[in-house]
């Protein structure tokens, strides 16, 4: 086990995407997410899309938190009763994500969702998505810059207004808005009933939410993994996430839950 200052680091499961690269089936995750987890003081553990029930059962016993990353693929429309054609899907990732979300709720496992992960969390709890926000009346274009310069691609492009009744307001005190980047084509249409809106864009699009009563169940539409230690609120998001995971690890005192129940992938 990796240790820091004599203490065992919390283990964060980071979901992978399944895709084809030059004819090969590969599992992939952007290293920005892994670096953000490490830099916040935790140990990332890759969770392969398509993991079977037995594999998932064993993996879950090792985790103190789960990170659902962004992706170039989108949630399959049938997951939220939509019928539009969606060419960029990853059904293996969907199945794993939805199973992980269920377990994180049932077992109070800290969960952070970013971009696609944020959208998965909303759909898993009964919400819906806009397939193309930029083609929806009343909304601006939230898609990323096509610049090859990542400093431009991940640059702040708009503010989000912080809701007064959520966790973010508690963390930030009197601060009413923060600046964020924007790299997404889809977005929340109907927010799941159980979720609390934490922030919204100037056009009213939901940009962050939480689940009340859960130790840490946070989703954000933007990408805090970019320069996660340099940007103040990104650091807050990851630090709070890893603190919650550390507290869970300490509470379990080295004993892992029995995950034998309901571990079949969705």
Tab-separated table of C-alpha atoms in Angstrom:
chain	number	residue	atom	x	y	z
A	1	UNK	CA	0.000	0.000	0.000
A	2	UNK	CA	1.181	3.495	-0.815
A	3	UNK	CA	1.684	5.699	2.232
A	4	UNK	CA	2.189	9.396	2.784
A	5	UNK	CA	3.564	10.724	6.087
A	6	UNK	CA	3.148	7.244	7.551
A	7	UNK	CA	-0.579	7.095	6.700
A	8	UNK	CA	-2.126	4.809	4.107
A	9	UNK	CA	-3.528	6.846	1.246
A	10	UNK	CA	-7.216	6.506	0.370
A	11	UNK	CA	-7.856	4.565	-2.840
A	12	UNK	CA	-9.970	6.245	-5.515
A	13	UNK	CA	-11.485	4.125	-8.268
A	14	UNK	CA	-11.212	5.989	-11.591
A	15	UNK	CA	-13.520	4.725	-14.315
A	16	UNK	CA	-12.120	3.876	-17.749
A	17	UNK	CA	-13.740	4.194	-21.148
A	18	UNK	CA	-13.749	1.414	-23.710
A	19	UNK	CA	-12.805	2.505	-27.220
A	20	UNK	CA	-11.029	1.366	-30.359
A	21	UNK	CA	-7.585	2.646	-31.277
A	22	UNK	CA	-6.236	1.495	-34.647
A	23	UNK	CA	-8.443	-1.579	-34.513
A	24	UNK	CA	-7.548	-2.501	-30.934
A	25	UNK	CA	-10.078	-2.518	-28.070
A	26	UNK	CA	-8.529	-0.446	-25.308
A	27	UNK	CA	-9.369	0.885	-21.866
A	28	UNK	CA	-8.558	4.567	-21.574
A	29	UNK	CA	-8.530	7.435	-19.092
A	30	UNK	CA	-7.068	10.901	-19.439
A	31	UNK	CA	-4.034	11.196	-17.156
A	32	UNK	CA	-5.249	14.614	-15.992
A	33	UNK	CA	-7.744	12.786	-13.753
A	34	UNK	CA	-5.114	10.447	-12.344
A	35	UNK	CA	-2.787	13.364	-11.652
A	36	UNK	CA	-5.547	15.320	-9.900
A	37	UNK	CA	-6.251	12.349	-7.605
A	38	UNK	CA	-2.554	11.862	-6.836
A	39	UNK	CA	-1.958	15.566	-6.275
A	40	UNK	CA	-4.798	15.644	-3.747
A	41	UNK	CA	-3.113	12.865	-1.781
A	42	UNK	CA	-4.881	9.700	-2.923
A	43	UNK	CA	-4.033	6.593	-4.921
A	44	UNK	CA	-5.931	6.088	-8.225
A	45	UNK	CA	-7.106	2.600	-9.168
A	46	UNK	CA	-8.379	2.061	-12.715
A	47	UNK	CA	-11.825	0.502	-13.071
A	48	UNK	CA	-12.192	-1.162	-16.499
A	49	UNK	CA	-15.432	-0.623	-18.416
A	50	UNK	CA	-17.031	-4.000	-18.992
A	51	UNK	CA	-15.876	-5.462	-15.666
A	52	UNK	CA	-18.026	-8.481	-14.784
A	53	UNK	CA	-19.856	-8.929	-11.493
A	54	UNK	CA	-17.098	-10.935	-9.817
A	55	UNK	CA	-14.373	-8.493	-10.870
A	56	UNK	CA	-16.440	-5.555	-9.699
A	57	UNK	CA	-17.154	-7.241	-6.378
A	58	UNK	CA	-13.435	-7.505	-5.640
A	59	UNK	CA	-12.591	-4.039	-6.946
A	60	UNK	CA	-15.223	-2.397	-4.772
A	61	UNK	CA	-13.700	-3.847	-1.621
A	62	UNK	CA	-10.561	-1.812	-2.328
A	63	UNK	CA	-12.158	1.593	-2.812
A	64	UNK	CA	-12.612	4.602	-0.553
A	65	UNK	CA	-14.060	6.809	-3.287
A	66	UNK	CA	-15.028	6.817	-6.966
A	67	UNK	CA	-14.257	9.318	-9.732
A	68	UNK	CA	-16.445	9.320	-12.840
A	69	UNK	CA	-14.439	11.102	-15.514
A	70	UNK	CA	-15.308	13.046	-18.617
A	71	UNK	CA	-15.231	11.343	-22.012
A	72	UNK	CA	-15.729	11.948	-25.712
A	73	UNK	CA	-18.589	9.428	-25.607
A	74	UNK	CA	-22.110	10.198	-24.391
A	75	UNK	CA	-24.651	8.388	-22.229
A	76	UNK	CA	-26.804	6.071	-24.368
A	77	UNK	CA	-30.177	7.802	-25.046
A	78	UNK	CA	-32.246	4.807	-23.927
A	79	UNK	CA	-30.885	5.349	-20.418
A	80	UNK	CA	-33.111	8.419	-20.103
A	81	UNK	CA	-35.964	7.308	-22.405
A	82	UNK	CA	-34.726	9.380	-25.375
A	83	UNK	CA	-34.893	8.186	-28.992
A	84	UNK	CA	-32.442	10.439	-30.845
A	85	UNK	CA	-29.511	8.945	-32.728
A	86	UNK	CA	-26.313	9.112	-30.689
A	87	UNK	CA	-23.203	7.960	-32.600
A	88	UNK	CA	-20.743	8.353	-29.689
A	89	UNK	CA	-21.810	5.846	-27.037
A	90	UNK	CA	-19.954	3.501	-24.694
A	91	UNK	CA	-22.459	0.995	-23.317
A	92	UNK	CA	-19.773	-0.820	-21.297
A	93	UNK	CA	-18.935	2.388	-19.472
A	94	UNK	CA	-22.632	3.155	-18.958
A	95	UNK	CA	-23.179	-0.213	-17.318
A	96	UNK	CA	-20.237	0.201	-14.955
A	97	UNK	CA	-21.046	3.838	-14.122
A	98	UNK	CA	-24.655	3.152	-13.239
A	99	UNK	CA	-23.662	0.223	-11.027
A	100	UNK	CA	-21.000	2.308	-9.282
A	101	UNK	CA	-23.443	5.161	-8.692
A	102	UNK	CA	-25.959	2.795	-7.090
A	103	UNK	CA	-23.309	1.340	-4.779
A	104	UNK	CA	-21.912	4.759	-3.847
A	105	UNK	CA	-25.395	5.851	-2.773
A	106	UNK	CA	-26.193	2.635	-0.910
A	107	UNK	CA	-22.851	2.431	0.891
A	108	UNK	CA	-22.142	6.183	1.349
A	109	UNK	CA	-18.983	5.990	-0.774
A	110	UNK	CA	-17.669	9.439	-1.783
A	111	UNK	CA	-18.333	10.064	-5.483
A	112	UNK	CA	-17.148	12.883	-7.746
A	113	UNK	CA	-18.508	13.102	-11.299
A	114	UNK	CA	-17.011	15.332	-13.984
A	115	UNK	CA	-18.657	16.196	-17.337
A	116	UNK	CA	-19.873	12.800	-18.628
A	117	UNK	CA	-19.720	11.527	-15.049
A	118	UNK	CA	-21.927	14.443	-13.957
A	119	UNK	CA	-24.426	13.570	-16.681
A	120	UNK	CA	-24.364	9.870	-15.723
A	121	UNK	CA	-25.185	10.733	-12.112
A	122	UNK	CA	-28.171	12.819	-13.167
A	123	UNK	CA	-29.514	10.109	-15.474
A	124	UNK	CA	-28.920	7.339	-12.917
A	125	UNK	CA	-31.168	9.162	-10.446
A	126	UNK	CA	-33.944	9.788	-12.987
A	127	UNK	CA	-32.913	12.990	-14.756
A	128	UNK	CA	-32.645	13.669	-18.495
A	129	UNK	CA	-30.179	15.353	-20.873
A	130	UNK	CA	-30.171	17.812	-23.749
A	131	UNK	CA	-28.468	15.936	-26.636
A	132	UNK	CA	-27.082	19.172	-28.104
A	133	UNK	CA	-27.165	22.173	-25.795
A	134	UNK	CA	-25.895	24.502	-28.539
A	135	UNK	CA	-28.946	23.658	-30.681
A	136	UNK	CA	-31.420	24.166	-27.836
A	137	UNK	CA	-33.250	27.507	-27.669
A	138	UNK	CA	-32.109	29.784	-24.890
A	139	UNK	CA	-28.707	28.199	-24.315
A	140	UNK	CA	-25.259	29.304	-25.403
A	141	UNK	CA	-22.638	27.111	-27.024
A	142	UNK	CA	-20.820	25.236	-24.254
A	143	UNK	CA	-18.497	23.249	-26.513
A	144	UNK	CA	-14.731	23.389	-26.176
A	145	UNK	CA	-12.360	25.518	-28.192
A	146	UNK	CA	-10.790	23.664	-31.109
A	147	UNK	CA	-7.422	25.214	-30.317
A	148	UNK	CA	-4.589	22.664	-29.932
A	149	UNK	CA	-3.330	24.769	-27.016
A	150	UNK	CA	-4.702	23.163	-23.853
A	151	UNK	CA	-4.360	26.447	-21.974
A	152	UNK	CA	-6.950	27.839	-24.383
A	153	UNK	CA	-9.067	24.671	-24.482
A	154	UNK	CA	-9.383	24.592	-20.682
A	155	UNK	CA	-9.479	28.360	-20.136
A	156	UNK	CA	-12.248	29.935	-18.076
A	157	UNK	CA	-15.046	30.983	-20.431
A	158	UNK	CA	-18.002	31.836	-18.181
A	159	UNK	CA	-19.070	32.102	-14.567
A	160	UNK	CA	-21.517	29.917	-12.683
A	161	UNK	CA	-23.838	31.262	-10.011
A	162	UNK	CA	-23.628	29.427	-6.698
A	163	UNK	CA	-26.941	28.308	-5.199
A	164	UNK	CA	-27.573	29.653	-1.718
A	165	UNK	CA	-28.821	26.368	-0.230
A	166	UNK	CA	-26.050	23.948	-1.194
A	167	UNK	CA	-22.649	22.697	-0.117
A	168	UNK	CA	-20.753	25.082	-2.404
A	169	UNK	CA	-22.257	28.115	-0.646
A	170	UNK	CA	-21.102	26.666	2.678
A	171	UNK	CA	-17.582	26.096	1.322
A	172	UNK	CA	-17.293	29.523	-0.317
A	173	UNK	CA	-19.017	31.736	2.226
A	174	UNK	CA	-20.186	35.002	0.683
A	175	UNK	CA	-18.780	34.295	-2.802
A	176	UNK	CA	-21.712	34.173	-5.235
A	177	UNK	CA	-20.052	32.917	-8.423
A	178	UNK	CA	-16.929	31.244	-9.759
A	179	UNK	CA	-15.274	31.056	-13.163
A	180	UNK	CA	-15.239	27.727	-15.021
A	181	UNK	CA	-14.132	26.183	-18.295
A	182	UNK	CA	-16.590	24.525	-20.687
A	183	UNK	CA	-15.961	21.453	-22.867
A	184	UNK	CA	-19.332	19.761	-23.368
A	185	UNK	CA	-22.034	19.362	-25.998
A	186	UNK	CA	-24.699	17.698	-23.860
A	187	UNK	CA	-26.120	18.992	-20.602
A	188	UNK	CA	-28.792	18.546	-17.982
A	189	UNK	CA	-32.373	18.940	-19.178
A	190	UNK	CA	-34.413	17.741	-16.206
A	191	UNK	CA	-32.478	17.589	-12.947
A	192	UNK	CA	-33.117	14.357	-11.046
A	193	UNK	CA	-35.607	14.983	-8.200
A	194	UNK	CA	-33.237	13.883	-5.425
A	195	UNK	CA	-30.415	16.169	-6.508
A	196	UNK	CA	-29.784	19.695	-5.219
A	197	UNK	CA	-28.587	22.281	-7.726
A	198	UNK	CA	-25.247	23.709	-6.612
A	199	UNK	CA	-24.487	26.050	-9.533
A	200	UNK	CA	-25.887	27.215	-12.868
A	201	UNK	CA	-24.481	28.930	-15.956
A	202	UNK	CA	-25.615	32.422	-17.040
A	203	UNK	CA	-28.078	30.785	-19.475
A	204	UNK	CA	-29.649	28.741	-16.660
A	205	UNK	CA	-28.017	25.402	-17.493
A	206	UNK	CA	-27.360	23.306	-14.375
A	207	UNK	CA	-23.581	23.086	-13.914
A	208	UNK	CA	-23.247	21.328	-10.540
A	209	UNK	CA	-25.327	19.344	-8.068
A	210	UNK	CA	-25.122	17.327	-4.861
A	211	UNK	CA	-27.119	14.675	-3.017
A	212	UNK	CA	-28.218	15.750	0.441
A	213	UNK	CA	-27.430	13.389	3.290
A	214	UNK	CA	-24.512	11.790	1.472
A	215	UNK	CA	-20.901	12.274	2.724
A	216	UNK	CA	-19.779	13.473	-0.728
A	217	UNK	CA	-21.885	13.061	-3.870
A	218	UNK	CA	-20.895	15.925	-6.159
A	219	UNK	CA	-21.180	16.364	-9.907
A	220	UNK	CA	-19.779	19.246	-11.966
A	221	UNK	CA	-20.200	19.903	-15.673
A	222	UNK	CA	-16.856	21.674	-16.051
A	223	UNK	CA	-13.323	20.213	-15.789
A	224	UNK	CA	-11.608	20.841	-12.434
A	225	UNK	CA	-8.943	18.220	-13.173
A	226	UNK	CA	-7.130	20.791	-15.325
A	227	UNK	CA	-4.613	22.620	-13.117
A	228	UNK	CA	-6.404	21.133	-10.130
A	229	UNK	CA	-4.002	22.570	-7.558
A	230	UNK	CA	-3.586	26.006	-9.146
A	231	UNK	CA	-7.292	26.832	-9.363
A	232	UNK	CA	-8.807	27.526	-5.967
A	233	UNK	CA	-12.231	25.927	-6.322
A	234	UNK	CA	-10.796	22.922	-8.173
A	235	UNK	CA	-8.516	22.374	-5.206
A	236	UNK	CA	-11.489	22.659	-2.850
A	237	UNK	CA	-13.466	20.063	-4.832
A	238	UNK	CA	-10.666	17.506	-4.853
A	239	UNK	CA	-9.538	18.186	-1.289
A	240	UNK	CA	-13.078	17.767	0.060
A	241	UNK	CA	-13.424	14.590	-2.006
A	242	UNK	CA	-10.210	13.062	-0.691
A	243	UNK	CA	-10.975	14.116	2.892
A	244	UNK	CA	-14.319	12.307	2.650
A	245	UNK	CA	-12.561	9.231	1.228
A	246	UNK	CA	-9.955	9.370	4.011
A	247	UNK	CA	-12.674	9.586	6.643
A	248	UNK	CA	-14.382	6.564	5.136
A	249	UNK	CA	-11.110	4.638	5.142
A	250	UNK	CA	-10.506	5.532	8.775
A	251	UNK	CA	-14.070	4.605	9.739
A	252	UNK	CA	-13.781	1.187	8.136
A	253	UNK	CA	-10.559	0.671	10.089
A	254	UNK	CA	-9.176	-1.662	7.458
A	255	UNK	CA	-12.336	-3.775	7.219
A	256	UNK	CA	-14.057	-3.850	3.870
A	257	UNK	CA	-17.799	-4.129	3.349
A	258	UNK	CA	-19.257	-7.338	1.941
A	259	UNK	CA	-20.147	-6.425	-1.624
A	260	UNK	CA	-21.754	-9.756	-2.504
A	261	UNK	CA	-25.215	-8.234	-2.757
A	262	UNK	CA	-26.382	-6.556	-5.959
A	263	UNK	CA	-22.952	-6.417	-7.642
A	264	UNK	CA	-24.138	-7.421	-11.119
A	265	UNK	CA	-23.485	-4.677	-13.660
A	266	UNK	CA	-26.516	-2.766	-14.903
